[in-house]
């Protein structure tokens, strides 16, 4: 029963007022559509293609903004971590720790994250099968934490494309964890010649509708008031003013699916 | 407006009474759910993995059964063709000629099919991009026939798997032709070591729900009263008694989508 | 013992003098390096991306040129066929019938080709595993002809690329048939947006060296005195004046490999 | 001029006597064939599929063994690192730091490794194109260290297979760094249902011969006196007593290639 849940926010925390403004807008929509909402924002970016890509405004500063977003709107917040130290640091401020797809096989990172007793959202590596995600999840469980979510974000399909295999969603749900579809990163076009990852944002609704139709538990997306001015990943983010329309449609489909 | 349309029937025509019985059952369901229905059956199979696979009961005999199904229930029928001669022959009996995925680049076959002035359903080769299907369609149009449909049936994903890329459905629709999702063959597991192609029929509903949600125009599926006893492709066919449940759900989703 | 063998010539027969001139040049090189040589030329092209692509100078005319090349230089000739009728027709003029990759699963085409008692070179479909080629070969053998060769020409790797899996060469050799590496088509870049397949001809030597090193039996390549002026597939052909250098290097590597 | 170079040793350091015994054997072979040799051994394994996989004998203990191998035989040694701390720690003991494929996009890890002024061998992620490796290398160079090597170890090809794209070797060499082919991990079969990665060790020679033939600078392989008894990755390692035969053949091919 109920609606799908939503992980949404800007790719990276650019500043407090911007984070609060985005959150407020999404909180209003989540109320409107009865969508459980988790604010998403990276406090640093560790795996940019190029060393001159924007990597953040400072860890503590960004984490405090995440915390403030959470307390202001009484919502959980999620951020991604890249090392054991980051796991312990970020856990002080956020409710959900996210393991980036490239790092989903790093045992010690998973163990450290698990020990914080936060929810752990593990993104499926572009190189991993849905089936193999049970071993990633099991590392968290074996470390004493069964609050695991798994996120599909596309699989390597030739060098310059990703493809979402929707068969993987019910398959991963069989492991007993909520499964999220990351419609932003699933639409990335990696390995572009300029060293900047591209995207296909006009397909966000297509990807999300298919996910809801097959019964995914949550949707992850990045959104920004002005994607073209975003400091990171502008190519993929949904313009914030299109979110209402998207959530309206997804909620409508979800209600039908939940009635089955 | 209206519902999605349905191409459905047995993989191959095994005999008249079986064909009529399947058609009757599906016609009743298509009436129940207001689904435009096209009866599907191959009159021969030309591209089996192994030479000892079943290839049919005889061309004329099978084609006459197809024709009788069409006239009995006043529905269009579709069959697949592999040569120019087959195009001319089959066109005498059926309403839609289907170009198999492996053959979608054979110019002379497309031209011959086009000249029959039947509807031409071109299946997307497992090796082709959605974009490239516009060139296949154009060959039919340039031969004087603009009654073209395009069918997604999965793309090569490593040696032993296919993946459906749902981005391709709206992309192919932009060319102006109806797009069908073949949920039966999309679930094939090719190149199995025994030389018999496997399948994942429990995922039929998952695949179809995603297709309807992204707005596909038609669904193609193979069904059989007793898949385990089918003479061809039993591994992939939907048991006929599960079709009502499937069509009910897909129609419900489709009505929502059409309301957007 | 001995050297690898070579299938080489223009993509398509453009005329007699051109065919004879290319053949003469390659015959001289094959004598120089003791390379068994088979002249290759298509007499028609059936699977172009676009309907306005060049498809040939006329079947009989082109086949007679192939035959004349064979008799003039006392070498075998190979051409590709697309239908049963073409198999019977072409067999009157050539020594080796080649089954295009897209058609390697067409049972009746394989059977018809087999019955001509010519050598049958089956190209591996871009969608097939090396293992699955044993079933294609078996169809020829079961039709009473065990003169089979198998050709690797790349496997679908995302939409716009092919990759050669060199593991497949020894694997296919285990079936007991000679295995050829088609370095021209392995370097194709399919599904380009203009509808014309691109290529990477500067990598021809790289691909061929790897093939010889792993012990492939034959090399297939298309060559033309002026690729930029060729009527088909100019993007992929080796300039004829570079062939001497290539064969010299490949022969040198091959002699080492054969000594193992 | 000269031969290819070799990175070889056991997957993981299991103990001192075993490490020294393997090194001695390989040093003798490297002298015999004039192959510059770098001893390889992991001091810990951080990215096993399952949490119960063997992860090492203790960091300092294993690193001291690596150092002792280096000093005993006067050869460089290489190990892989997973965090910034590991980079600084391992750099005290080894000559080459290796960045695992899954981690090749982690900017801070590359920066930390670079700052140790050791040689940095970056393995190409299974999800990365050869072209994209220039951005990984550039992160090291921009951190003040131009001692970079790049290693091919296969690319995601469906869920349960990797494929080596030999086009990538000359392509990566164009960036100006030595390129290594890791024949052990290129033959992995990931995502097996048991959670233990399989392999195809009988193809090691095939993969390596193709690499040498296209001009790769170095070969990486894991070897063990008794692979079946190895504590990690036994499925992929070359039995040590087969190394002489392999190096003999590769050296012979390499001399031919270097003469071109």
Short mmCIF file of C-alpha atoms in Angstrom, two decimals, chain D:
data_model
loop_
_atom_site.label_atom_id
_atom_site.label_comp_id
_atom_site.label_asym_id
_atom_site.label_seq_id
_atom_site.Cartn_x
_atom_site.Cartn_y
_atom_site.Cartn_z
CA UNK D 1 64.33 -3.06 -28.79
CA UNK D 2 64.21 -5.49 -25.91
CA UNK D 3 61.49 -7.81 -24.76
CA UNK D 4 58.09 -7.16 -23.22
CA UNK D 5 58.11 -6.74 -19.46
CA UNK D 6 56.31 -8.98 -17.00
CA UNK D 7 54.23 -8.37 -13.91
CA UNK D 8 53.76 -11.77 -12.30
CA UNK D 9 53.29 -13.48 -8.99
CA UNK D 10 50.58 -14.95 -6.83
CA UNK D 11 47.18 -13.31 -6.49
CA UNK D 12 47.75 -12.61 -2.81
CA UNK D 13 50.77 -12.98 -0.52
CA UNK D 14 50.12 -16.15 1.43
CA UNK D 15 53.49 -16.28 3.21
CA UNK D 16 57.21 -15.51 2.87
CA UNK D 17 58.55 -18.83 1.73
CA UNK D 18 55.88 -19.19 -0.90
CA UNK D 19 56.51 -15.66 -2.18
CA UNK D 20 60.27 -16.15 -2.36
CA UNK D 21 59.92 -19.51 -4.05
CA UNK D 22 57.62 -18.14 -6.73
CA UNK D 23 59.83 -15.10 -7.26
CA UNK D 24 62.97 -17.18 -7.59
CA UNK D 25 61.43 -19.34 -10.23
CA UNK D 26 60.18 -16.36 -12.24
CA UNK D 27 63.46 -14.45 -11.83
CA UNK D 28 65.25 -17.41 -13.37
CA UNK D 29 62.88 -17.37 -16.31
CA UNK D 30 63.14 -13.62 -16.70
CA UNK D 31 66.91 -13.98 -16.89
CA UNK D 32 66.59 -16.80 -19.38
CA UNK D 33 64.40 -14.75 -21.71
CA UNK D 34 65.71 -11.25 -20.91
CA UNK D 35 62.30 -10.15 -19.67
CA UNK D 36 62.25 -7.18 -17.29
CA UNK D 37 60.37 -8.55 -14.32
CA UNK D 38 58.23 -6.99 -11.58
CA UNK D 39 57.03 -9.25 -8.77
CA UNK D 40 53.29 -8.92 -8.15
CA UNK D 41 51.40 -9.79 -5.00
CA UNK D 42 48.38 -8.30 -3.26
CA UNK D 43 48.84 -7.67 0.44
CA UNK D 44 45.09 -7.55 1.01
CA UNK D 45 41.99 -8.10 -1.08
CA UNK D 46 39.30 -5.50 -0.64
CA UNK D 47 36.76 -6.28 -3.30
CA UNK D 48 35.90 -9.93 -3.00
CA UNK D 49 32.41 -10.95 -4.11
CA UNK D 50 31.64 -12.42 -0.71
CA UNK D 51 32.56 -11.32 2.78
CA UNK D 52 33.85 -14.77 3.66
CA UNK D 53 36.46 -14.73 0.90
CA UNK D 54 40.12 -14.74 2.01
CA UNK D 55 41.42 -11.20 2.42
CA UNK D 56 45.07 -11.56 3.47
CA UNK D 57 47.59 -12.40 6.19
CA UNK D 58 47.97 -8.89 7.63
CA UNK D 59 49.06 -5.73 5.89
CA UNK D 60 52.50 -5.04 7.37
CA UNK D 61 53.45 -8.67 7.30
CA UNK D 62 52.56 -9.03 3.65
CA UNK D 63 54.18 -5.74 2.66
CA UNK D 64 57.42 -6.74 4.36
CA UNK D 65 57.40 -9.95 2.38
CA UNK D 66 56.97 -7.96 -0.81
CA UNK D 67 59.88 -5.75 0.20
CA UNK D 68 62.01 -8.77 0.97
CA UNK D 69 61.23 -10.30 -2.39
CA UNK D 70 62.37 -7.07 -4.00
CA UNK D 71 65.62 -6.83 -2.08
CA UNK D 72 66.44 -10.52 -2.30
CA UNK D 73 66.25 -10.62 -6.08
CA UNK D 74 66.91 -6.95 -6.80
CA UNK D 75 63.66 -6.57 -8.67
CA UNK D 76 60.82 -4.07 -8.42
CA UNK D 77 57.61 -5.18 -6.75
CA UNK D 78 54.02 -4.11 -7.30
CA UNK D 79 50.94 -4.27 -5.15
CA UNK D 80 47.43 -2.90 -5.35
CA UNK D 81 45.93 -0.29 -3.06
CA UNK D 82 42.37 0.70 -2.27
CA UNK D 83 42.54 3.84 -0.13
CA UNK D 84 44.71 6.91 0.31
CA UNK D 85 46.12 5.44 3.53
CA UNK D 86 47.05 2.24 1.75
CA UNK D 87 48.83 4.28 -0.92
CA UNK D 88 51.06 5.94 1.64
CA UNK D 89 51.62 2.70 3.55
CA UNK D 90 52.38 0.49 0.58
CA UNK D 91 54.66 3.08 -1.01
CA UNK D 92 57.10 2.44 1.84
CA UNK D 93 57.61 -1.09 0.62
CA UNK D 94 56.95 -1.33 -3.09
CA UNK D 95 58.01 0.26 -6.37
CA UNK D 96 54.75 0.24 -8.26
CA UNK D 97 51.30 1.01 -6.88
CA UNK D 98 48.43 -0.52 -8.75
CA UNK D 99 44.97 1.02 -8.89
CA UNK D 100 42.28 -1.68 -9.13
CA UNK D 101 39.94 -1.49 -12.09
CA UNK D 102 36.87 -0.79 -9.95
CA UNK D 103 38.71 2.21 -8.44
CA UNK D 104 40.21 3.78 -11.54
CA UNK D 105 37.80 6.72 -11.39
CA UNK D 106 38.51 7.60 -7.70
CA UNK D 107 40.24 10.93 -8.02
CA UNK D 108 41.59 11.16 -4.49
CA UNK D 109 43.04 7.69 -4.61
CA UNK D 110 44.86 8.53 -7.83
CA UNK D 111 46.12 11.78 -6.34
CA UNK D 112 47.36 10.09 -3.18
CA UNK D 113 49.08 7.38 -5.16
CA UNK D 114 50.66 9.95 -7.45
CA UNK D 115 52.13 11.85 -4.54
CA UNK D 116 54.15 8.85 -3.39
CA UNK D 117 56.22 9.25 -6.54
CA UNK D 118 56.05 5.55 -7.19
CA UNK D 119 55.10 4.23 -10.62
CA UNK D 120 51.30 4.06 -10.84
CA UNK D 121 49.68 1.23 -12.80
CA UNK D 122 46.04 2.05 -13.43
CA UNK D 123 43.86 -0.85 -14.46
CA UNK D 124 41.14 0.03 -16.93
CA UNK D 125 37.71 -0.25 -15.34
CA UNK D 126 35.46 -2.89 -16.87
CA UNK D 127 33.07 -0.01 -17.51
CA UNK D 128 35.55 2.36 -19.15
CA UNK D 129 36.58 2.86 -22.74
CA UNK D 130 40.28 2.84 -23.64
CA UNK D 131 39.91 6.49 -24.60
CA UNK D 132 38.63 7.42 -21.16
CA UNK D 133 41.81 6.11 -19.54
CA UNK D 134 43.58 9.26 -20.61
CA UNK D 135 41.57 11.14 -17.99
CA UNK D 136 42.60 8.67 -15.28
CA UNK D 137 46.25 9.00 -16.30
CA UNK D 138 45.97 12.76 -16.43
CA UNK D 139 44.88 12.88 -12.79
CA UNK D 140 48.19 11.27 -11.82
CA UNK D 141 50.21 13.55 -14.09
CA UNK D 142 48.39 16.62 -12.80
CA UNK D 143 49.41 15.55 -9.30
CA UNK D 144 53.06 15.77 -10.28
CA UNK D 145 53.87 12.21 -11.31
CA UNK D 146 54.22 11.14 -14.91
CA UNK D 147 55.24 7.55 -14.15
CA UNK D 148 51.99 6.00 -15.34
CA UNK D 149 51.13 2.64 -16.84
CA UNK D 150 47.73 1.51 -18.05
CA UNK D 151 46.45 -2.05 -17.88
CA UNK D 152 43.75 -3.68 -19.96
CA UNK D 153 41.83 -6.36 -18.06
CA UNK D 154 38.65 -6.82 -20.05
CA UNK D 155 35.40 -4.96 -20.49
CA UNK D 156 31.89 -5.85 -19.34
CA UNK D 157 30.23 -7.99 -22.02
CA UNK D 158 26.83 -9.00 -20.74
CA UNK D 159 26.56 -9.90 -17.09
CA UNK D 160 28.73 -12.98 -16.92
CA UNK D 161 31.58 -12.35 -19.28
CA UNK D 162 34.41 -9.97 -20.09
CA UNK D 163 35.91 -9.34 -23.49
CA UNK D 164 39.33 -7.93 -24.35
CA UNK D 165 39.19 -5.34 -27.09
CA UNK D 166 42.65 -5.41 -28.65
CA UNK D 167 41.95 -2.16 -30.47
CA UNK D 168 42.35 -0.50 -27.09
CA UNK D 169 46.01 -1.41 -26.75
CA UNK D 170 47.45 0.76 -29.53
CA UNK D 171 44.83 3.35 -28.68
CA UNK D 172 46.01 3.66 -25.07
CA UNK D 173 49.65 3.60 -26.17
CA UNK D 174 48.96 6.80 -28.09
CA UNK D 175 48.63 8.57 -24.74
CA UNK D 176 52.35 7.96 -24.20
CA UNK D 177 52.22 5.46 -21.33
CA UNK D 178 53.26 1.80 -21.34
CA UNK D 179 50.28 -0.50 -21.72
CA UNK D 180 49.99 -3.87 -20.01
CA UNK D 181 47.64 -6.74 -20.77
CA UNK D 182 46.40 -8.56 -17.68
CA UNK D 183 45.71 -12.00 -19.06
CA UNK D 184 44.56 -13.41 -15.74
CA UNK D 185 41.72 -11.05 -14.97
CA UNK D 186 40.76 -10.62 -18.62
CA UNK D 187 39.70 -14.24 -18.50
CA UNK D 188 37.49 -13.85 -15.47
CA UNK D 189 33.87 -14.87 -15.69
CA UNK D 190 32.22 -12.45 -13.28
CA UNK D 191 28.84 -12.61 -11.60
CA UNK D 192 28.69 -16.37 -11.32
CA UNK D 193 25.74 -17.56 -9.30
CA UNK D 194 27.84 -18.95 -6.46
CA UNK D 195 29.39 -15.55 -5.80
CA UNK D 196 32.84 -16.84 -6.72
CA UNK D 197 34.35 -15.48 -9.92
CA UNK D 198 35.33 -18.17 -12.41
CA UNK D 199 37.93 -18.22 -15.14
CA UNK D 200 39.17 -19.76 -18.32
CA UNK D 201 42.87 -20.39 -17.64
CA UNK D 202 43.31 -22.59 -20.68
CA UNK D 203 43.03 -19.44 -22.78
CA UNK D 204 45.92 -17.59 -21.09
CA UNK D 205 48.32 -18.29 -23.91
CA UNK D 206 45.76 -17.26 -26.54
CA UNK D 207 45.14 -13.94 -24.85
CA UNK D 208 48.82 -13.24 -24.27
CA UNK D 209 49.89 -14.12 -27.81
CA UNK D 210 47.36 -11.69 -29.24
CA UNK D 211 48.58 -8.98 -26.87
CA UNK D 212 52.23 -9.43 -27.79
CA UNK D 213 51.33 -9.52 -31.48
CA UNK D 214 49.61 -6.14 -31.31
CA UNK D 215 52.61 -4.68 -29.50
CA UNK D 216 51.57 -4.49 -25.87
CA UNK D 217 54.43 -3.33 -23.61
CA UNK D 218 53.88 -5.67 -20.70
CA UNK D 219 52.05 -8.80 -19.66
CA UNK D 220 50.45 -9.21 -16.24
CA UNK D 221 49.61 -12.65 -14.99
CA UNK D 222 49.01 -14.43 -11.75
CA UNK D 223 50.72 -17.73 -11.18
CA UNK D 224 50.89 -20.23 -8.40
CA UNK D 225 52.68 -23.55 -7.89
CA UNK D 226 49.33 -25.18 -7.20
CA UNK D 227 46.42 -22.99 -8.31
CA UNK D 228 43.88 -25.40 -6.89
CA UNK D 229 45.32 -24.81 -3.42
CA UNK D 230 45.62 -21.02 -3.73
CA UNK D 231 43.77 -18.99 -1.12
CA UNK D 232 42.35 -16.55 -3.71
CA UNK D 233 41.44 -16.68 -7.37
CA UNK D 234 42.74 -20.18 -7.97
CA UNK D 235 40.40 -20.49 -10.93
CA UNK D 236 42.42 -18.05 -13.00
CA UNK D 237 46.09 -18.52 -12.16
CA UNK D 238 48.61 -20.13 -14.45
CA UNK D 239 50.31 -23.19 -12.95
CA UNK D 240 53.86 -21.99 -12.31
CA UNK D 241 55.41 -24.91 -14.13
CA UNK D 242 53.73 -23.76 -17.37
CA UNK D 243 55.31 -20.32 -17.24
CA UNK D 244 58.57 -21.27 -18.96
CA UNK D 245 56.75 -22.57 -21.99
CA UNK D 246 54.52 -19.49 -22.15
CA UNK D 247 57.37 -16.98 -21.81
CA UNK D 248 59.38 -18.82 -24.43
CA UNK D 249 56.61 -18.47 -26.96
CA UNK D 250 55.77 -14.88 -26.09
CA UNK D 251 59.42 -13.86 -26.29
CA UNK D 252 59.72 -15.43 -29.70
CA UNK D 253 56.69 -13.54 -30.98
CA UNK D 254 57.84 -10.33 -29.32
CA UNK D 255 61.22 -10.42 -31.03
CA UNK D 256 59.48 -10.61 -34.39
CA UNK D 257 57.17 -7.76 -33.53
CA UNK D 258 59.99 -5.58 -32.25
CA UNK D 259 61.82 -6.14 -35.55
CA UNK D 260 59.00 -4.58 -37.54
#
